[in-house]
Amino acid sequence: WSAVFRELSERGLKGVKYIVSDNHKGLVKGIKRHFQGAIRQRCQVHFVRNVLSLVSKKDRPKIVGYLQGITNSANLETARKKLKESVNDVLTTHPKVAEFLDTYGDEILNVYTLPESHRKKLRSTNMLERYNEEIKRRTRVVRIFPNEQSCIRLVAALAIETNEEWM
């Protein structure tokens, strides 16, 4: 990951303030090394999976309810309050969940540092995964590109389209 981040820096990437990632150890190390000062948010999907792995299947809907209450809060103060309440509520019945939320809960609250219009898009990697699927779908139709530049033009056009939708 360091090589990837070093190349991005060499190509002019500056001012990174927010990064959504899973908890891959090499990725986390690379982010800390190359993007000092950026806020890293653990991908909500991986966060939820990690929490749910600590409880039985029958208890998962209850825990998901707590997590949705936290992540769907209107503002940071409400989300913090819900996080604290959730930790207290599960402390006796699911101590591992309470410990996990207490230790890593602030990572999912980092999304509240963003403008409200960006929160839903950036609290998980869903948007990026959807974008990658769209690239696959569009490039599969073409099958064989006449040259590398034509492929880059198609992907760049998709990136511009996505950016315009976002704005």
Coordinates of C-alpha atoms in Angstrom, one line a residue:
W1 CA 0.0 0.0 0.0
S2 CA 2.9 2.3 0.6
A3 CA 3.9 2.0 -3.0
V4 CA 0.4 2.9 -4.1
F5 CA 0.2 5.9 -1.8
R6 CA 3.7 7.1 -2.7
E7 CA 2.7 6.9 -6.4
L8 CA -0.4 8.9 -5.8
S9 CA 1.6 11.5 -3.9
E10 CA 4.1 11.7 -6.7
R11 CA 1.3 12.2 -9.2
G12 CA 0.1 15.3 -7.2
L13 CA -2.4 14.0 -4.7
K14 CA -2.5 16.5 -1.7
G15 CA -4.7 17.6 1.0
V16 CA -6.4 14.2 1.8
K17 CA -8.7 14.8 4.7
Y18 CA -10.9 11.8 4.8
I19 CA -10.3 8.1 4.0
V20 CA -12.8 5.2 4.1
S21 CA -11.2 1.8 4.3
D22 CA -11.6 -1.6 5.8
N23 CA -9.3 -2.5 8.6
H24 CA -6.6 -4.2 6.5
K25 CA -3.4 -3.8 8.5
G26 CA -1.1 -2.9 5.6
L27 CA -3.7 -0.3 4.4
V28 CA -4.0 1.3 7.8
K29 CA -0.1 1.5 8.1
G30 CA 0.1 3.1 4.7
I31 CA -2.6 5.6 5.4
K32 CA -0.8 6.6 8.7
R33 CA 2.5 6.9 6.9
H34 CA 1.4 8.8 3.8
F35 CA -1.7 10.8 4.9
Q36 CA -0.9 12.2 8.3
G37 CA -3.8 14.3 9.6
A38 CA -6.4 12.6 7.4
I39 CA -9.4 11.1 9.3
R40 CA -9.7 7.4 8.6
Q41 CA -13.1 5.8 8.9
R42 CA -13.5 2.1 9.0
C43 CA -15.9 1.0 6.3
Q44 CA -19.3 0.6 8.0
V45 CA -19.9 -2.7 6.2
H46 CA -16.7 -4.2 7.8
F47 CA -17.5 -2.6 11.1
V48 CA -21.0 -4.1 11.2
R49 CA -19.6 -7.6 10.2
N50 CA -17.0 -7.4 13.0
V51 CA -19.7 -6.5 15.6
L52 CA -22.1 -9.1 14.4
S53 CA -19.5 -11.8 14.5
L54 CA -19.5 -11.3 18.3
V55 CA -23.2 -12.3 18.7
S56 CA -25.4 -15.2 17.9
K57 CA -27.7 -15.1 14.8
K58 CA -30.8 -14.6 17.0
D59 CA -29.3 -11.5 18.6
R60 CA -28.1 -9.9 15.4
P61 CA -31.3 -7.9 14.6
K62 CA -31.1 -6.3 18.1
I63 CA -27.4 -5.3 17.6
V64 CA -28.1 -4.0 14.0
G65 CA -30.9 -1.9 15.5
Y66 CA -28.4 -0.2 17.8
L67 CA -25.9 0.3 15.0
Q68 CA -28.6 1.9 12.7
G69 CA -29.6 4.2 15.5
I70 CA -26.0 5.4 15.8
T71 CA -25.3 5.8 12.0
N72 CA -28.7 7.2 11.1
S73 CA -28.5 10.0 13.7
A74 CA -29.1 13.5 12.6
N75 CA -25.9 14.9 14.1
L76 CA -22.7 14.0 15.9
E77 CA -24.1 14.8 19.4
T78 CA -27.1 12.5 18.9
A79 CA -24.9 9.7 17.4
R80 CA -22.5 10.0 20.4
K81 CA -25.4 9.7 22.8
K82 CA -26.8 6.7 20.9
L83 CA -23.4 5.1 20.9
K84 CA -23.0 5.6 24.7
E85 CA -26.6 4.3 25.3
S86 CA -25.9 1.2 23.1
V87 CA -22.7 0.4 25.0
N88 CA -24.6 0.7 28.3
D89 CA -27.5 -1.4 27.0
V90 CA -25.4 -4.3 25.8
L91 CA -22.8 -4.2 28.6
T92 CA -24.4 -7.0 30.6
T93 CA -25.8 -9.1 27.8
H94 CA -23.1 -8.8 25.2
P95 CA -19.9 -7.5 26.9
K96 CA -17.7 -8.2 23.8
V97 CA -20.0 -6.0 21.7
A98 CA -19.9 -3.3 24.4
E99 CA -16.1 -3.4 24.4
F100 CA -15.9 -3.3 20.6
L101 CA -18.3 -0.3 20.4
D102 CA -16.5 1.5 23.2
T103 CA -13.1 0.9 21.5
Y104 CA -13.9 1.5 17.9
G105 CA -17.2 3.4 17.9
D106 CA -15.6 6.7 17.2
E107 CA -14.4 5.4 13.9
I108 CA -17.9 5.2 12.5
L109 CA -18.7 8.6 14.0
N110 CA -16.0 10.2 11.9
V111 CA -18.5 10.5 9.1
Y112 CA -20.2 13.3 11.0
T113 CA -17.1 15.5 10.3
L114 CA -18.4 15.6 6.6
P115 CA -21.1 17.8 5.2
E116 CA -24.5 16.1 5.6
S117 CA -24.9 15.7 1.8
H118 CA -21.7 13.5 1.7
R119 CA -22.4 11.3 4.8
K120 CA -24.5 8.6 3.2
K121 CA -22.1 8.2 0.3
L122 CA -19.0 8.1 2.3
R123 CA -19.9 6.1 5.4
S124 CA -19.2 2.9 3.6
T125 CA -17.5 1.6 0.4
N126 CA -20.8 0.8 -1.2
M127 CA -20.5 3.8 -3.7
L128 CA -17.0 2.7 -4.7
E129 CA -18.1 -0.9 -5.1
R130 CA -21.0 0.2 -7.3
Y131 CA -18.7 2.4 -9.4
N132 CA -16.3 -0.6 -9.9
E133 CA -19.2 -2.8 -10.9
E134 CA -20.3 -0.1 -13.4
I135 CA -16.8 0.0 -14.9
K136 CA -16.9 -3.8 -15.3
R137 CA -20.3 -3.7 -16.9
R138 CA -19.4 -1.0 -19.4
T139 CA -16.0 -2.5 -20.3
R140 CA -17.5 -6.0 -20.7
V141 CA -19.7 -4.6 -23.5
V142 CA -16.7 -3.3 -25.4
R143 CA -14.8 -6.6 -24.8
I144 CA -11.6 -5.6 -26.7
F145 CA -10.3 -2.1 -26.7
P146 CA -8.3 -0.9 -29.7
N147 CA -5.7 0.6 -27.3
E148 CA -5.1 1.5 -23.7
Q149 CA -6.1 5.2 -24.2
S150 CA -9.6 4.2 -25.4
C151 CA -10.1 2.2 -22.2
I152 CA -8.8 5.1 -20.1
R153 CA -11.2 7.5 -22.0
L154 CA -14.2 5.3 -21.1
V155 CA -13.3 5.0 -17.5
A156 CA -12.6 8.7 -17.2
A157 CA -16.0 9.5 -18.8
L158 CA -17.6 7.3 -16.1
A159 CA -15.6 9.1 -13.4
I160 CA -16.7 12.5 -14.7
E161 CA -20.4 11.3 -14.9
T162 CA -20.2 10.1 -11.3
N163 CA -18.6 13.3 -10.2
E164 CA -21.4 15.3 -11.9
E165 CA -24.1 13.2 -10.2
W166 CA -22.4 13.8 -6.9
M167 CA -22.2 17.5 -7.3

